mmCIF file of C-alpha atoms in Angstrom:
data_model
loop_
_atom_site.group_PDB
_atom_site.id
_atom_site.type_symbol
_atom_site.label_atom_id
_atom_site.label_comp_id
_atom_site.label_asym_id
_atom_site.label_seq_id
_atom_site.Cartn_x
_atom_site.Cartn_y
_atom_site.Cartn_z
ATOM 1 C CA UNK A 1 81.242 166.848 131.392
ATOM 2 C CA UNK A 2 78.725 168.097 133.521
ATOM 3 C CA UNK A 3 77.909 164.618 134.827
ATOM 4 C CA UNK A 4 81.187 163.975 135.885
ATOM 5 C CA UNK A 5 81.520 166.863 137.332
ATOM 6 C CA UNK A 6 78.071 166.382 139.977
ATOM 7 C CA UNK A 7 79.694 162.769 140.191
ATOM 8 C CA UNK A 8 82.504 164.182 141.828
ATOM 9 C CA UNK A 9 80.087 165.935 143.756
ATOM 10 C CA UNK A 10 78.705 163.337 145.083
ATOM 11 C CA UNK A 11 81.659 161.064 146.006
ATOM 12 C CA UNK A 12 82.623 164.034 148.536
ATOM 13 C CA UNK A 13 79.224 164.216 149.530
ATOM 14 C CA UNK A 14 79.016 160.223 150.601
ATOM 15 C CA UNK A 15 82.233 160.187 151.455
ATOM 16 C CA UNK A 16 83.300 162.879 153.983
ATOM 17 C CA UNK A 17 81.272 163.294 157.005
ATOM 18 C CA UNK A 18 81.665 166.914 157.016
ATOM 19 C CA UNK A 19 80.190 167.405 153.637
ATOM 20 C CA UNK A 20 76.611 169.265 154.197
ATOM 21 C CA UNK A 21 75.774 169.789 150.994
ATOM 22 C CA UNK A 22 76.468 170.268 147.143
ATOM 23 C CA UNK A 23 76.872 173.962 147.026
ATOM 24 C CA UNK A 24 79.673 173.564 149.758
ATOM 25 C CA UNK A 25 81.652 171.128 148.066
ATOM 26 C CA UNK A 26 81.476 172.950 144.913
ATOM 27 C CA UNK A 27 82.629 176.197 146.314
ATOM 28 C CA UNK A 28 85.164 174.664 149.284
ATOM 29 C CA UNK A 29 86.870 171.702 148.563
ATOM 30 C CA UNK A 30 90.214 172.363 147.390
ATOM 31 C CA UNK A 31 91.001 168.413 146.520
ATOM 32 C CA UNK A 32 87.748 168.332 144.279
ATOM 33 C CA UNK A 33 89.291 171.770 142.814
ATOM 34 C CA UNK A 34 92.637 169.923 142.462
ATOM 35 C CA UNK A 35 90.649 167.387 140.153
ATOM 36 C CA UNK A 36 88.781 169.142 138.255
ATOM 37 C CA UNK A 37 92.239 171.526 137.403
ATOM 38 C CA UNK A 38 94.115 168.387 136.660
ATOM 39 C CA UNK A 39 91.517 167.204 134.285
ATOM 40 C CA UNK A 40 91.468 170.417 132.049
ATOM 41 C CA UNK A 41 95.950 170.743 132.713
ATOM 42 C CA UNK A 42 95.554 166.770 130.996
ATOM 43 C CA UNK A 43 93.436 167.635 128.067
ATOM 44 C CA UNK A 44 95.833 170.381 127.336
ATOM 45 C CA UNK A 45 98.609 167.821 127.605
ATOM 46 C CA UNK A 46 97.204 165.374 125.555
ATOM 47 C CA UNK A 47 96.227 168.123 123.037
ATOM 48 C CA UNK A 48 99.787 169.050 122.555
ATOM 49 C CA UNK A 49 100.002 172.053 124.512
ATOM 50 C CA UNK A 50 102.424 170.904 127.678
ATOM 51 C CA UNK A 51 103.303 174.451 128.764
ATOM 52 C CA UNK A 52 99.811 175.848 129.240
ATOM 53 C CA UNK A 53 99.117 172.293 131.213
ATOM 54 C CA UNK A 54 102.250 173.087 133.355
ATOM 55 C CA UNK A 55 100.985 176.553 134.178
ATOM 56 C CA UNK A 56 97.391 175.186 134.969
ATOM 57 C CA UNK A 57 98.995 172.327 136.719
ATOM 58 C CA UNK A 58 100.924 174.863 138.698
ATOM 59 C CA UNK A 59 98.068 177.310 139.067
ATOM 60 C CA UNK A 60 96.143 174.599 140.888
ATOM 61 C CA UNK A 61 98.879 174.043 143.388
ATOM 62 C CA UNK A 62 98.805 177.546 144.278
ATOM 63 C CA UNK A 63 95.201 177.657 144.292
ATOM 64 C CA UNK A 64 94.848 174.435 146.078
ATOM 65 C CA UNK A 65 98.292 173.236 148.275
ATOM 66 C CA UNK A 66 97.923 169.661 145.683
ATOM 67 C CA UNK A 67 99.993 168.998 142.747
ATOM 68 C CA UNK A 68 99.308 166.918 140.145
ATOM 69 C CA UNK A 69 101.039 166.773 137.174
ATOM 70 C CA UNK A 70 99.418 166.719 134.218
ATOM 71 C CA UNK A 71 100.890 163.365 132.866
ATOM 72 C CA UNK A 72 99.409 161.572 135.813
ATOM 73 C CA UNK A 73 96.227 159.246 134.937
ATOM 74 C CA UNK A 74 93.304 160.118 137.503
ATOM 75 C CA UNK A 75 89.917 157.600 137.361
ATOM 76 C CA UNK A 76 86.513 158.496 138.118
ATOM 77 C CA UNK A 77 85.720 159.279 141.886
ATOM 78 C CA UNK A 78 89.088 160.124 143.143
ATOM 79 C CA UNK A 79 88.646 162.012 146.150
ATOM 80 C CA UNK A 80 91.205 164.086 147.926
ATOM 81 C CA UNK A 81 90.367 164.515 151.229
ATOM 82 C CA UNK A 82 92.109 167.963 153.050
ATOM 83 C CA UNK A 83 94.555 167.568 150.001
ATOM 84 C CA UNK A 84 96.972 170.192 151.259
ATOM 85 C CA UNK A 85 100.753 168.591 150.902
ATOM 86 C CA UNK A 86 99.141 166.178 148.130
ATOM 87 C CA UNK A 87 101.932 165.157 144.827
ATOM 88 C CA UNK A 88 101.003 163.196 142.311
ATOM 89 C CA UNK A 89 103.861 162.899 139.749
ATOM 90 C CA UNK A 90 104.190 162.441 136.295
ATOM 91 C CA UNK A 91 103.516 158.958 135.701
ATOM 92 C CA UNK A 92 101.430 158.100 138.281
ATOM 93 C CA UNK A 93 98.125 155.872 137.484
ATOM 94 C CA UNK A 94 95.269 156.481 140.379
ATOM 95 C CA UNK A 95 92.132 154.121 139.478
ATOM 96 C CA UNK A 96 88.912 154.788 140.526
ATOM 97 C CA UNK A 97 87.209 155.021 144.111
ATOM 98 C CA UNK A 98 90.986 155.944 145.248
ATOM 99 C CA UNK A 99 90.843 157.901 148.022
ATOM 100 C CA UNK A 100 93.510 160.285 149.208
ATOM 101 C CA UNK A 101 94.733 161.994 152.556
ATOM 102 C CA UNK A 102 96.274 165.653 152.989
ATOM 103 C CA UNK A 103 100.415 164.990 152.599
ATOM 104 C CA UNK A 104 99.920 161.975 150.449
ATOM 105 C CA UNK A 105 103.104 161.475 147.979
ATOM 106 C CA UNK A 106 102.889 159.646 144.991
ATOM 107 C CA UNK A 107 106.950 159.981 143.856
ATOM 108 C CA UNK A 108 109.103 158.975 141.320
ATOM 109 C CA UNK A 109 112.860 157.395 142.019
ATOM 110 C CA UNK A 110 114.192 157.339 138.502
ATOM 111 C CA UNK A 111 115.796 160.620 136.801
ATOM 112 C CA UNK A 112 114.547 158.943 133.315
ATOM 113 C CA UNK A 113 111.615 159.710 131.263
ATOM 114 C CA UNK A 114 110.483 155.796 132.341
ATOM 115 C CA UNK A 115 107.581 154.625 134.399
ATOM 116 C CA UNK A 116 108.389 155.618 138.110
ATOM 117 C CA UNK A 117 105.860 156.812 139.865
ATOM 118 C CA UNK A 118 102.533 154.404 142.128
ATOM 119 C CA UNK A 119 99.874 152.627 140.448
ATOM 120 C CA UNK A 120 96.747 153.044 142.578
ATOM 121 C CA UNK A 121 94.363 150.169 141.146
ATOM 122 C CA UNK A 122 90.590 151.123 142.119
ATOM 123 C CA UNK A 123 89.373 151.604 146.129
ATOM 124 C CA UNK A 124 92.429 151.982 147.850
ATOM 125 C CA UNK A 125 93.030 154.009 150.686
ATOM 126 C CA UNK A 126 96.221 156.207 151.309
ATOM 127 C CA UNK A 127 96.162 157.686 154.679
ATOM 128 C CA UNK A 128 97.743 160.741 156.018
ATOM 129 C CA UNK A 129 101.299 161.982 155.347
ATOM 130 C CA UNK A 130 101.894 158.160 153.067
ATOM 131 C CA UNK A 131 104.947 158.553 150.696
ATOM 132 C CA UNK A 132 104.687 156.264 147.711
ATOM 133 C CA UNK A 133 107.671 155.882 145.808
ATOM 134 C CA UNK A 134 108.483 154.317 142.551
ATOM 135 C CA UNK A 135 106.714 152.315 139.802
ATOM 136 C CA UNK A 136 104.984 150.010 142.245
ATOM 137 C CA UNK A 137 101.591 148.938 141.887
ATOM 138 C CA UNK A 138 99.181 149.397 145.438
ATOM 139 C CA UNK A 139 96.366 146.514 144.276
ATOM 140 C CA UNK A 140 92.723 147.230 144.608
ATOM 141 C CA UNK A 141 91.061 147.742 147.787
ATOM 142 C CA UNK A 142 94.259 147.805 149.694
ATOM 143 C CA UNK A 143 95.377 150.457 152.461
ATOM 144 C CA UNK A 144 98.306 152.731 153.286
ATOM 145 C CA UNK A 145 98.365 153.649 156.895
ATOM 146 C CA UNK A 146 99.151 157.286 157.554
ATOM 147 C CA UNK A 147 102.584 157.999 157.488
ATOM 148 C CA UNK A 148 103.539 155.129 156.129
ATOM 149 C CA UNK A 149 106.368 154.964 153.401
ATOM 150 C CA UNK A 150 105.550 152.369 150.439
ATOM 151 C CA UNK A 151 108.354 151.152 148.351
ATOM 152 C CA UNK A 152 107.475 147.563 147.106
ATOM 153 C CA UNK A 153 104.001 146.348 145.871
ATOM 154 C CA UNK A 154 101.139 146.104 148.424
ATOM 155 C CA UNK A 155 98.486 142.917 147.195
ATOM 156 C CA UNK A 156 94.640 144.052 146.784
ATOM 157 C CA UNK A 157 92.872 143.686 150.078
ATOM 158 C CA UNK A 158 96.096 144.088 152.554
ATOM 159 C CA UNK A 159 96.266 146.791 154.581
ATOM 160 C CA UNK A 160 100.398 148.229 155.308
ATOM 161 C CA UNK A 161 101.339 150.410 157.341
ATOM 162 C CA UNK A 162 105.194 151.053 158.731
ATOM 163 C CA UNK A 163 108.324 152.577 157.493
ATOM 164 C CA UNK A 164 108.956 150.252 155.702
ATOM 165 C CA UNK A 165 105.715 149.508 155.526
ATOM 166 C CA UNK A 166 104.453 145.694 156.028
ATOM 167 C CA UNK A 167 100.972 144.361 155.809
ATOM 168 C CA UNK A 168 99.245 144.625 159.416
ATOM 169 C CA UNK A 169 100.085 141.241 161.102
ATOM 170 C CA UNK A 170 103.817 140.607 160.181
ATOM 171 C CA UNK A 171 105.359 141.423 163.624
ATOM 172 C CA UNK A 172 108.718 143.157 164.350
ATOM 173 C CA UNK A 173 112.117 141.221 165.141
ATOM 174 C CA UNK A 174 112.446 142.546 168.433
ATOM 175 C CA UNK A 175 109.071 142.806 170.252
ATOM 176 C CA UNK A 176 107.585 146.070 171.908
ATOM 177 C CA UNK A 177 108.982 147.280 175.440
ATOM 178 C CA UNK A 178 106.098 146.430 177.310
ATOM 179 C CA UNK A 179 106.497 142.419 176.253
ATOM 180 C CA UNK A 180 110.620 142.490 178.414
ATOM 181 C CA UNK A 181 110.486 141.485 181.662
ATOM 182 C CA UNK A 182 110.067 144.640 184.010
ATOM 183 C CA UNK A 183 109.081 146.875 181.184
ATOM 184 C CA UNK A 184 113.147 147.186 180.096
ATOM 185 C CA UNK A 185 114.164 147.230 176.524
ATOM 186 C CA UNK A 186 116.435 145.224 175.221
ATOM 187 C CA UNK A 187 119.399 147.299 174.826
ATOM 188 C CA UNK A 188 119.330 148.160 178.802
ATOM 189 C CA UNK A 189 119.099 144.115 180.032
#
C-alpha cells in the first residue's frame, strides 16, 4: 500500500511543474486526495459495503471538488491535475499514466445499470473542461483538447479536439473568416 501510495507521489512530482516536493503533494493536492479516497470508497464497494463507499465517495467530493464514484476502475499513476469540477461515473475504466484536467467529465448517457460511461486506455490526456460521454473507448496515448466534448471513439495516438470533437487535421466545411475575400464571412457575401 505504502508503495503505491509514494508512487502516486511521484507521478505528481514528475509530472506537474509546480510540484516542489513530496511533503507538498502529500499535504496539498486535492486530485492525489481524490485518488487515494476513491481507492479506499472501491475496496468498500467491492467488499460489499456500497453505502459506506457512497459516503466516502461523497466525503471526497466535499473534501476535494472531484467525484469519483466508487464503481469506476482507476489504474496506477492517474493524476488529476487542479481536479476541481472532475466526475468520474460509475462505470468508467481510466488506465494507467491517464492524466486529467480540473472540469474533466467522464459521463454516462444510459439510465440502465449497463456500461455507459469512457474507457481511458493508458497515457491519454484529457484537457481542461473535456466532457466524455458514453461507453466509448479514448485509445492509448491519445488527447482530448480542453473543452472539447467526446462522444464517439478517439484511436490511440490522435489527438481531438472540437465540439464535436475531430482529430486535429480534419478541417471544417466552411473555412475560417480570415480565408473570404475581404475578411467577410460567408453569410454577409
Amino acid at each position: 500500500m505504502f508503495d503505491r501510495l509514494r508512487e502516486d507521489v511521484r507521478t505528481a512530482l514528475s509530472t506537474d511543474p509546480a510540484a516542489k516536493s513530496a511533503l507538498e503533494v502529500a499535504l496539498t493536492y486535492p486530485g492525489l486526495h481524490a485518488v487515494w479516497a476513491h481507492r479506499a470508497a472501491s475496496r468498500l464497494l467491492d467488499g460489499g459495503h456500497p453505502l459506506a463507499a457512497r459516503v466516502v465517495s461523497h466525503l471526497a467530493r466535499v473534501a476535494t471538488g472531484v467525484e469519483i464514484h466508487p464503481g469506476a476502475t482507476l489504474g496506477r499513476r492517474v493524476f488529476i491535475d487542479h481536479g476541481m469540477g472532475v466526475v468520474v461515473g460509475e462505470t468508467a475504466e481510466v488506465g494507467d499514466d491517464v492524466k486529467l484536467y480540473h472540469g474533466v467529465t467522464l459521463g454516462g448517457n444510459s439510465p440502465e445499470p449497463v456500461k455507459r460511461h469512457p474507457t481511458l486506455e493508458d497515457g491519454v490526456t484529457v484537457g481542461a473542461n473535456a466532457t466524455l460521454i458514453g461507453a466509448i473507448t479514448v485509445g492509448e496515448g491519445a488527447t482530448v483538447g480542453a473543452g472539447s466534448v467526446v462522444v464517439r471513439d478517439v484511436p490511440p495516438a490522435t489527438t481531438v479536439a472540437g465540439n464535436p470533437a475531430r482529430p486535429l487535421g480534419e478541417r471544417d466545411e466552411e473555412p475560417p473568416v480570415s480565408q473570404h475575400p475581404r475578411g467577410s464571412t460567408a453569410n454577409e457575401e
